[in-house]
Short mmCIF file of C-alpha atoms in Angstrom, two decimals:
data_model
loop_
_atom_site.label_atom_id
_atom_site.label_comp_id
_atom_site.label_asym_id
_atom_site.label_seq_id
_atom_site.Cartn_x
_atom_site.Cartn_y
_atom_site.Cartn_z
CA MET O 1 -3.02 -19.51 -8.09
CA ARG O 2 -5.21 -17.01 -6.24
CA ILE O 3 -4.78 -16.23 -2.49
CA VAL O 4 -7.30 -14.14 -0.56
CA VAL O 5 -5.88 -12.12 2.39
CA VAL O 6 -8.15 -10.49 5.00
CA ASP O 7 -6.55 -8.09 7.58
CA ASP O 8 -7.77 -4.82 8.91
CA ASP O 9 -4.15 -3.54 9.29
CA PHE O 10 -3.33 -1.95 5.94
CA GLY O 11 0.43 -2.20 6.48
CA VAL O 12 0.29 -5.88 7.16
CA LEU O 13 -2.09 -6.38 4.21
CA HIS O 14 0.29 -4.53 1.87
CA SER O 15 3.33 -6.42 3.07
CA ILE O 16 1.72 -9.81 2.58
CA LYS O 17 0.43 -8.86 -0.90
CA ARG O 18 3.86 -7.60 -1.88
CA VAL O 19 5.64 -10.77 -0.82
CA LEU O 20 3.10 -13.18 -2.38
CA SER O 21 2.79 -11.19 -5.62
CA SER O 22 6.50 -11.28 -6.05
CA LYS O 23 6.28 -15.10 -6.15
CA GLY O 24 3.68 -14.99 -8.93
CA PHE O 25 0.51 -15.34 -6.84
CA ASP O 26 -2.73 -13.56 -7.73
CA VAL O 27 -3.56 -11.83 -4.42
CA VAL O 28 -6.88 -10.39 -3.42
CA ALA O 29 -6.42 -8.07 -0.41
CA LEU O 30 -9.41 -7.22 1.80
CA GLN O 31 -9.58 -5.18 5.03
CA SER O 32 -12.82 -6.87 6.18
CA SER O 33 -14.88 -9.91 5.39
CA GLU O 34 -17.38 -7.89 3.35
CA GLY O 35 -17.49 -9.30 -0.17
CA LEU O 36 -15.23 -12.21 0.73
CA GLU O 37 -17.53 -14.98 -0.48
CA GLU O 38 -17.53 -13.90 -4.06
CA TYR O 39 -13.74 -14.47 -4.33
CA LEU O 40 -13.59 -17.86 -2.70
CA PRO O 41 -14.90 -20.21 -5.47
CA ASP O 42 -11.87 -19.41 -7.70
CA SER O 43 -9.32 -19.11 -4.87
CA ASN O 44 -6.84 -21.67 -3.59
CA LEU O 45 -6.08 -20.32 -0.14
CA LEU O 46 -7.40 -17.89 2.54
CA LEU O 47 -5.24 -15.88 4.97
CA MET O 48 -7.44 -14.53 7.72
CA ASP O 49 -6.63 -12.24 10.69
CA ILE O 50 -8.08 -13.65 13.91
CA ARG O 51 -9.02 -10.26 15.25
CA LEU O 52 -10.69 -8.01 12.68
CA GLU O 53 -12.27 -4.69 13.50
CA GLY O 54 -15.76 -5.47 14.71
CA GLU O 55 -15.52 -9.23 14.06
CA ARG O 56 -13.49 -12.36 14.78
CA GLY O 57 -11.75 -14.16 11.93
CA THR O 58 -12.56 -17.51 13.54
CA GLU O 59 -16.26 -16.74 13.46
CA VAL O 60 -16.08 -15.64 9.82
CA VAL O 61 -14.38 -18.95 8.88
CA GLU O 62 -16.91 -20.97 10.94
CA LYS O 63 -19.76 -19.38 8.96
CA LEU O 64 -17.92 -20.11 5.68
CA ARG O 65 -17.54 -23.81 6.69
CA ALA O 66 -21.26 -23.97 7.46
CA LYS O 67 -21.91 -22.72 3.96
CA GLY O 68 -19.69 -25.39 2.41
CA PHE O 69 -16.54 -23.36 1.70
CA ASN O 70 -13.71 -25.90 2.17
CA ILE O 71 -10.74 -23.66 1.19
CA PRO O 72 -7.54 -24.09 3.22
CA VAL O 73 -7.09 -21.36 5.82
CA ILE O 74 -4.06 -19.80 7.48
CA PHE O 75 -4.91 -17.61 10.44
CA ILE O 76 -2.69 -14.65 11.34
CA THR O 77 -2.69 -12.89 14.69
CA ALA O 78 -0.64 -10.45 16.85
CA TYR O 79 -2.05 -12.03 20.00
CA THR O 80 -1.67 -15.45 21.70
CA ASP O 81 -5.28 -16.08 22.92
CA ALA O 82 -5.39 -19.74 23.82
CA ASP O 83 -9.05 -20.16 22.94
CA ALA O 84 -8.63 -18.36 19.55
CA VAL O 85 -5.59 -20.37 18.55
CA VAL O 86 -7.21 -23.66 19.63
CA SER O 87 -10.42 -22.72 17.90
CA ALA O 88 -8.46 -21.78 14.77
CA SER O 89 -6.81 -25.18 14.61
CA ARG O 90 -10.10 -26.83 15.44
CA LEU O 91 -11.71 -25.20 12.42
CA GLY O 92 -9.20 -26.94 10.18
CA ALA O 93 -6.62 -24.22 9.86
CA VAL O 94 -3.53 -25.39 8.13
CA ASP O 95 -1.35 -23.06 10.18
CA VAL O 96 -1.46 -20.08 12.52
CA LEU O 97 1.15 -17.34 11.99
CA LYS O 98 2.15 -15.10 14.86
CA LYS O 99 2.91 -11.46 13.95
CA PRO O 100 5.46 -10.28 13.31
CA PHE O 101 6.54 -13.09 10.86
CA SER O 102 9.23 -13.11 8.20
CA SER O 103 8.70 -13.38 4.46
CA GLN O 104 10.31 -16.81 4.63
CA GLU O 105 7.87 -17.99 7.33
CA LEU O 106 4.95 -16.68 5.31
CA LEU O 107 6.03 -18.36 2.05
CA GLN O 108 6.73 -21.66 3.88
CA ALA O 109 3.27 -21.58 5.48
CA VAL O 110 1.63 -20.89 2.07
CA LYS O 111 3.67 -23.70 0.46
CA ASN O 112 2.52 -26.18 3.14
CA ALA O 113 -1.08 -24.99 2.90
CA LEU O 114 -1.30 -25.40 -0.90
CA GLU O 115 -0.13 -29.04 -0.44
CA PHE O 116 -2.71 -29.64 2.28
CA VAL O 117 -5.99 -31.48 1.82
CA PRO O 118 -8.16 -30.29 4.71
CA LYS O 119 -10.20 -32.53 6.93
CA LEU O 120 -13.01 -30.42 8.18
CA GLU O 121 -15.22 -31.28 11.16
CA PRO O 122 -17.79 -29.25 13.09
CA SER O 123 -16.40 -26.84 15.67
CA TYR O 124 -16.54 -27.68 19.30
CA SER O 125 -14.93 -24.52 20.67
CA LYS O 126 -15.29 -23.60 24.30
CA GLU O 127 -14.25 -20.41 26.11
CA LEU O 128 -11.43 -21.44 28.46
CA LYS O 129 -9.18 -19.29 30.61
CA VAL O 130 -5.73 -20.47 29.59
CA VAL O 131 -2.83 -18.15 30.34
CA GLY O 132 0.23 -17.82 28.15
CA SER O 133 1.26 -15.14 25.65
CA SER O 134 4.72 -16.41 24.71
CA ARG O 135 5.63 -17.90 21.33
CA ALA O 136 6.42 -21.16 23.15
CA MET O 137 2.85 -21.42 24.44
CA PHE O 138 1.58 -20.30 21.06
CA GLU O 139 3.07 -23.51 19.65
CA VAL O 140 1.49 -25.57 22.46
CA PHE O 141 -1.98 -24.08 21.68
CA LYS O 142 -1.54 -24.93 18.01
CA LYS O 143 -0.78 -28.59 18.84
CA VAL O 144 -3.75 -28.69 21.26
CA GLY O 145 -5.91 -27.53 18.37
CA LEU O 146 -4.61 -30.39 16.26
CA ALA O 147 -5.20 -32.87 19.03
CA CYS O 148 -8.87 -31.74 19.19
CA GLN O 149 -9.41 -32.74 15.59
CA ASN O 150 -8.75 -36.45 16.05
CA GLU O 151 -8.67 -39.37 18.47
CA LEU O 152 -4.94 -39.94 18.42
CA ASN O 153 -3.21 -40.86 21.66
CA VAL O 154 -1.47 -37.76 23.06
CA LEU O 155 1.74 -37.67 25.16
CA ILE O 156 2.24 -34.43 27.04
CA THR O 157 5.81 -33.92 28.24
CA GLY O 158 7.38 -31.30 30.54
CA GLU O 159 8.79 -30.74 33.98
CA THR O 160 6.77 -31.02 37.17
CA GLY O 161 4.47 -28.10 37.63
CA VAL O 162 4.36 -26.76 34.07
CA GLY O 163 0.63 -27.54 33.68
CA LYS O 164 0.43 -30.84 31.81
CA GLU O 165 -2.89 -31.66 33.36
CA VAL O 166 -4.23 -28.26 32.34
CA VAL O 167 -3.25 -28.94 28.76
CA ALA O 168 -4.95 -32.41 28.87
CA LYS O 169 -8.15 -30.78 30.15
CA LEU O 170 -7.91 -28.14 27.40
CA ILE O 171 -7.82 -30.93 24.77
CA HIS O 172 -10.78 -32.66 26.36
CA GLU O 173 -12.88 -29.48 26.71
CA ASN O 174 -12.38 -28.64 23.00
CA SER O 175 -13.01 -32.15 21.64
CA PRO O 176 -16.17 -33.96 20.64
CA ARG O 177 -15.88 -35.81 23.96
CA LYS O 178 -16.24 -32.64 26.03
CA LYS O 179 -19.65 -33.65 27.40
CA GLY O 180 -18.13 -36.93 28.71
CA PRO O 181 -16.09 -37.35 31.89
CA PHE O 182 -12.39 -36.33 32.26
CA VAL O 183 -10.92 -39.02 34.52
CA ILE O 184 -7.36 -38.86 35.94
CA LEU O 185 -5.22 -41.78 36.90
CA HIS O 186 -2.12 -40.52 38.70
CA CYS O 187 0.12 -43.58 38.27
CA PRO O 188 2.68 -43.10 41.06
CA ALA O 189 -0.03 -42.55 43.68
CA ILE O 190 -1.23 -46.17 43.30
CA PRO O 191 0.61 -49.15 44.84
CA TRP O 192 1.77 -51.09 41.76
CA ASP O 193 0.17 -54.30 42.88
CA LEU O 194 -3.22 -52.47 42.72
CA PHE O 195 -2.54 -50.69 39.41
CA GLU O 196 -4.59 -53.15 37.31
CA ALA O 197 -7.47 -53.08 39.78
CA GLU O 198 -7.47 -49.31 39.71
CA LEU O 199 -7.37 -49.09 35.89
CA PHE O 200 -9.57 -52.06 34.92
CA GLY O 201 -11.73 -52.55 37.96
CA TYR O 202 -12.57 -55.87 39.53
CA VAL O 203 -15.36 -58.24 40.31
CA LYS O 204 -16.52 -59.50 43.71
CA GLY O 205 -14.19 -62.16 45.01
CA ALA O 206 -11.27 -61.30 42.68
CA PHE O 207 -8.93 -61.00 45.67
CA THR O 208 -9.09 -60.73 49.43
CA GLY O 209 -11.10 -57.69 50.29
CA ALA O 210 -12.99 -57.50 46.97
CA LEU O 211 -16.44 -57.61 48.55
CA VAL O 212 -18.29 -55.93 45.69
CA ASP O 213 -17.80 -55.25 41.98
CA LYS O 214 -15.87 -51.96 41.35
CA LYS O 215 -15.47 -50.15 38.07
CA GLY O 216 -12.00 -49.07 37.06
CA LYS O 217 -10.88 -45.74 35.66
CA ALA O 218 -11.23 -47.10 32.14
CA LYS O 219 -14.96 -47.68 32.61
CA LEU O 220 -15.50 -44.49 34.60
CA ALA O 221 -14.11 -42.50 31.64
CA GLU O 222 -16.62 -44.06 29.20
CA GLY O 223 -17.49 -41.57 26.46
CA GLY O 224 -14.81 -39.17 27.69
CA THR O 225 -11.10 -38.85 28.27
CA LEU O 226 -8.76 -40.93 30.39
CA PHE O 227 -5.69 -39.04 31.49
CA LEU O 228 -2.77 -41.21 32.75
CA ASP O 229 -0.33 -38.96 34.56
CA GLU O 230 3.39 -39.67 35.08
CA ILE O 231 3.29 -42.72 32.82
CA GLY O 232 7.08 -42.82 32.85
CA ASP O 233 7.05 -44.15 36.44
CA LEU O 234 5.13 -47.30 35.48
CA PRO O 235 7.21 -50.49 36.25
CA TYR O 236 8.33 -52.40 33.10
CA LYS O 237 6.33 -55.57 34.03
CA LEU O 238 3.06 -53.48 33.98
CA GLN O 239 3.84 -51.81 30.72
CA ALA O 240 2.77 -54.87 28.68
CA LYS O 241 -0.67 -54.82 30.38
CA LEU O 242 -1.14 -51.12 29.54
CA LEU O 243 0.11 -51.77 25.91
CA ALA O 244 -2.63 -54.42 25.40
CA PHE O 245 -5.24 -51.97 26.70
CA VAL O 246 -3.98 -49.08 24.45
CA GLU O 247 -3.89 -51.34 21.34
CA ARG O 248 -7.22 -52.99 21.78
CA LYS O 249 -9.17 -50.38 23.72
CA SER O 250 -10.55 -53.31 25.74
CA PHE O 251 -9.82 -54.93 29.03
CA PHE O 252 -10.66 -57.73 31.49
CA PRO O 253 -11.71 -56.58 35.03
CA LEU O 254 -9.73 -58.56 37.60
CA GLY O 255 -11.43 -61.85 38.30
CA SER O 256 -13.58 -61.66 35.22
CA SER O 257 -13.44 -63.63 31.94
CA ARG O 258 -15.62 -61.13 30.09
CA GLU O 259 -13.81 -58.65 27.93
CA GLU O 260 -15.17 -55.13 28.09
CA LYS O 261 -14.70 -52.34 25.47
CA ALA O 262 -13.42 -48.98 26.48
CA ASP O 263 -14.81 -45.98 24.55
CA VAL O 264 -12.25 -43.51 25.74
CA ARG O 265 -9.77 -40.95 24.46
CA LEU O 266 -6.30 -41.62 25.96
CA ILE O 267 -3.94 -38.82 27.02
CA PHE O 268 -0.68 -39.50 28.80
CA ALA O 269 1.81 -37.21 30.57
CA THR O 270 5.34 -37.56 31.92
CA ASN O 271 8.18 -35.49 33.31
CA ARG O 272 10.70 -38.05 32.22
CA ASP O 273 12.69 -38.59 29.01
CA LEU O 274 10.90 -41.66 27.61
CA LYS O 275 13.08 -41.83 24.55
CA LYS O 276 16.15 -42.19 26.72
CA MET O 277 14.36 -44.77 28.84
CA VAL O 278 13.54 -46.76 25.71
CA GLU O 279 17.24 -46.69 24.71
CA GLU O 280 18.14 -47.88 28.19
CA GLY O 281 15.57 -50.70 28.15
CA LYS O 282 13.47 -49.18 30.96
CA PHE O 283 10.41 -48.34 28.82
CA ARG O 284 8.86 -50.48 26.10
CA GLU O 285 9.48 -49.10 22.69
CA ASP O 286 6.21 -50.35 21.29
CA LEU O 287 4.31 -48.71 24.09
CA TYR O 288 6.14 -45.44 23.62
CA TYR O 289 5.12 -45.26 19.98
CA ARG O 290 1.54 -46.17 20.82
CA ILE O 291 1.10 -43.42 23.45
CA SER O 292 2.93 -40.72 21.52
CA GLN O 293 0.97 -40.53 18.27
CA LEU O 294 0.87 -36.82 18.94
CA GLU O 295 3.36 -35.33 21.31
CA ILE O 296 3.00 -31.93 23.03
CA HIS O 297 5.91 -30.48 25.01
CA VAL O 298 5.06 -27.82 27.63
CA PRO O 299 8.20 -25.70 28.24
CA PRO O 300 9.27 -24.71 31.74
CA LEU O 301 8.43 -21.24 33.03
CA ARG O 302 12.08 -20.09 33.00
CA GLU O 303 12.01 -20.44 29.14
CA ARG O 304 8.97 -18.28 28.80
CA LYS O 305 9.41 -15.40 31.19
CA GLU O 306 6.91 -13.18 29.21
CA ASP O 307 4.15 -15.45 30.62
CA ILE O 308 4.95 -14.54 34.22
CA LYS O 309 3.12 -11.21 34.37
CA PRO O 310 -0.19 -12.44 32.84
CA LEU O 311 -0.03 -15.55 35.04
CA VAL O 312 0.43 -13.40 38.14
CA GLU O 313 -2.54 -11.28 37.18
CA TYR O 314 -4.61 -14.40 36.59
CA PHE O 315 -3.66 -15.96 39.93
CA ILE O 316 -4.37 -12.73 41.80
CA ALA O 317 -7.87 -12.69 40.31
CA LEU O 318 -8.37 -16.34 41.30
CA ALA O 319 -7.04 -15.79 44.80
CA ASN O 320 -9.25 -12.68 45.39
CA ALA O 321 -12.31 -14.75 44.37
CA GLU O 322 -11.43 -17.72 46.53
CA LEU O 323 -10.02 -15.84 49.61
CA GLY O 324 -12.27 -12.71 49.66
CA THR O 325 -9.27 -10.34 49.31
CA SER O 326 -8.93 -7.19 47.29
CA VAL O 327 -5.39 -7.23 45.96
CA GLU O 328 -5.09 -4.80 42.97
CA GLY O 329 -1.86 -5.88 41.42
CA VAL O 330 1.96 -6.08 41.96
CA GLU O 331 4.55 -3.38 42.63
CA GLU O 332 7.12 -3.13 39.77
CA GLN O 333 10.07 -4.21 41.95
CA ALA O 334 8.26 -7.35 43.13
CA LEU O 335 7.47 -8.21 39.55
CA ARG O 336 11.12 -7.77 38.55
CA LYS O 337 12.05 -10.09 41.42
CA LEU O 338 9.83 -12.75 39.84
CA MET O 339 11.31 -12.17 36.42
CA ASP O 340 14.78 -12.84 37.81
CA TYR O 341 13.78 -16.04 39.58
CA SER O 342 14.43 -19.48 38.00
CA PHE O 343 11.12 -21.11 39.17
CA PRO O 344 12.25 -24.74 39.73
CA GLY O 345 8.63 -25.59 40.55
CA ASN O 346 7.30 -23.80 37.44
CA VAL O 347 3.69 -22.56 37.20
CA ARG O 348 2.62 -24.50 40.30
CA GLU O 349 5.34 -22.68 42.34
CA LEU O 350 4.25 -19.32 40.95
CA LYS O 351 0.66 -19.97 41.87
CA ASN O 352 1.62 -20.82 45.49
CA LEU O 353 3.79 -17.71 45.73
CA VAL O 354 0.99 -15.50 44.48
CA TYR O 355 -1.63 -17.00 46.83
CA LYS O 356 0.73 -16.59 49.84
CA ALA O 357 1.43 -12.96 48.82
CA VAL O 358 -2.29 -12.22 48.38
CA LEU O 359 -3.08 -13.63 51.81
CA GLU O 360 -0.39 -11.49 53.41
CA THR O 361 -1.26 -8.30 51.39
CA ARG O 362 -5.09 -8.57 51.37
CA PHE O 363 -5.55 -5.01 50.04
CA GLY O 364 -3.66 -2.83 47.62
CA LYS O 365 -0.58 -4.01 45.67
CA ILE O 366 1.79 -6.90 46.46
CA LYS O 367 5.13 -5.43 47.45
CA ASP O 368 7.19 -8.56 47.71
CA PHE O 369 7.29 -12.35 47.22
CA ALA O 370 8.79 -14.94 49.57
CA LEU O 371 11.01 -16.62 47.05
CA HIS O 372 12.89 -19.76 48.08
CA GLU O 373 16.23 -18.40 46.89
CA GLY O 374 18.97 -16.44 48.72
CA LYS O 375 22.32 -17.70 50.02
CA LYS O 376 21.42 -21.34 49.89
CA HIS O 377 20.23 -21.06 46.32
CA ALA O 378 23.30 -19.20 45.28
CA SER O 379 25.64 -21.63 46.92
CA PHE O 380 23.73 -24.51 45.37
CA GLU O 381 24.23 -23.01 41.93
CA LYS O 382 27.89 -22.44 42.70
CA ALA O 383 28.25 -26.16 43.73
CA LEU O 384 26.70 -27.16 40.39
CA GLU O 385 29.20 -25.00 38.48
CA LEU O 386 32.04 -26.59 40.33
CA LEU O 387 30.62 -30.06 39.57
CA LEU O 388 30.39 -29.29 35.87
CA ASP O 389 33.96 -27.95 35.84
CA ALA O 390 35.24 -31.09 37.48
CA VAL O 391 33.43 -33.68 35.26
CA PRO O 392 35.15 -34.67 31.92
CA GLU O 393 32.99 -34.03 28.90
CA GLU O 394 32.83 -37.72 28.03
CA GLU O 395 31.20 -38.47 31.37
CA LEU O 396 28.44 -35.76 31.04
CA PRO O 397 25.84 -38.16 29.50
CA ASN O 398 25.73 -40.19 32.76
CA LEU O 399 26.01 -37.19 35.11
CA LEU O 400 22.27 -36.68 35.77
CA GLU O 401 21.66 -40.25 36.82
CA ARG O 402 24.74 -40.31 39.02
CA VAL O 403 23.72 -37.14 40.78
CA GLU O 404 20.14 -38.38 41.28
CA LEU O 405 21.36 -41.77 42.65
CA TYR O 406 23.85 -40.05 44.94
CA LEU O 407 21.19 -37.68 46.29
CA ILE O 408 18.70 -40.48 46.98
CA LYS O 409 21.34 -42.67 48.64
CA LYS O 410 22.53 -39.78 50.89
CA LEU O 411 18.94 -38.96 51.93
CA LEU O 412 18.32 -42.67 52.69
CA GLU O 413 21.38 -42.58 54.97
CA ARG O 414 20.13 -39.47 56.75
CA CYS O 415 16.66 -40.98 57.12
CA SER O 416 17.92 -44.33 58.38
CA GLY O 417 16.59 -46.07 55.25
CA ASN O 418 13.05 -44.76 55.63
CA LYS O 419 11.86 -44.64 52.06
CA SER O 420 8.56 -42.93 52.84
CA LYS O 421 10.33 -40.07 54.62
CA VAL O 422 12.77 -39.66 51.67
CA ALA O 423 9.92 -39.61 49.17
CA SER O 424 8.19 -36.96 51.32
CA LEU O 425 11.30 -34.82 51.41
CA LEU O 426 11.69 -35.06 47.62
CA GLY O 427 8.03 -34.31 47.00
CA ILE O 428 7.32 -37.62 45.26
CA SER O 429 5.44 -40.77 46.09
CA ARG O 430 7.13 -43.90 47.56
CA ASN O 431 6.24 -45.71 44.33
CA THR O 432 8.05 -43.10 42.23
CA LEU O 433 11.06 -43.29 44.57
CA GLU O 434 11.34 -47.06 44.31
CA SER O 435 10.82 -46.90 40.51
CA ARG O 436 13.72 -44.39 40.14
CA LEU O 437 15.95 -46.50 42.39
CA ARG O 438 15.31 -49.55 40.16
CA ASN O 439 15.97 -47.56 37.01
CA LEU O 440 19.09 -45.94 38.35
CA LYS O 441 20.78 -49.12 39.56
#
């Protein structure tokens, strides 16, 4: 079998050729795309560097696709450019290897590629500013690229503040539906008795106060993408309604007997463990499998500290543009302070910290950040350590729910049973609070 490798780094080119040749492959090694086409008709696989000297590997492959070359492609890169990785996957790449990679990783990628029958579609790439240079985000971008190639329902998981909505928008903006609307339905923000009206719409006279016909989010997203955020908070009794919509891609507006079709791409997000909720009978198993045909997990910021510096630089640029300031960067000690912080609020918290610091600094470099740590944070962590030491190992599986229920009950006592106030203190909606209380009991 013949494999063509294109990389302008001679050392990388030589290493790849040595590894593949040792396994019996016929390897053609090129330092540019010049003369590439003459080797492709008799080749089985193309390994292409994304950034070549004077050209981009993704653009080379895009031109090859336009000429009818359907050879499987593995892209290789030393960088984690979101747009490049997404574009690579969108072009039908079997895999994207991040340098440095091991011989085993290379051989496994080649093995997978040679078993792959590519499904190639036109490129719908778009320049987007997405920040993240870590290997963890590299994997996220690869999955985003896969999501752009099809109409599968996508479930985006991750803690609050990691950027699930940003990932959903990235999928939409790189899909064939990019010219259509991107409509958000934030589930916990809607009173549950109005959820169907908000999603499906209603006709005049459907209920008291329905004075005119109103389109729901499903209709407003026609031709585009409907993003249902925090789907894990949806009460069990409403999950059957959503399941029917997901399965049929059709719905009845409240008060209407006429079924309407929904030409939408569905993307869901949650900060909850839906698999565990399924096991506990709190989330429908059939709905879970329907909405998670492709699952993308966005890791918390504390697990990808290398993303902090580029994120800070990005947020400074945004803040300068919005606030009319001229902040030039961050002092080294201030950046180290961020690197040592746990970021319970993730990227959202980092953005807020940067914006506050930019406002206070206005010119020059940021010298410090007003982190929400200190003695209280240290004592909180110490209390958690004592708790873990006191709990027997066999009781650990139920510890999280017990702590959450205890916290909510104590706050309810302090707030004289005022659920709205407790929800505000916890930074969640009243619907979310009530949903969690039901699930925890």
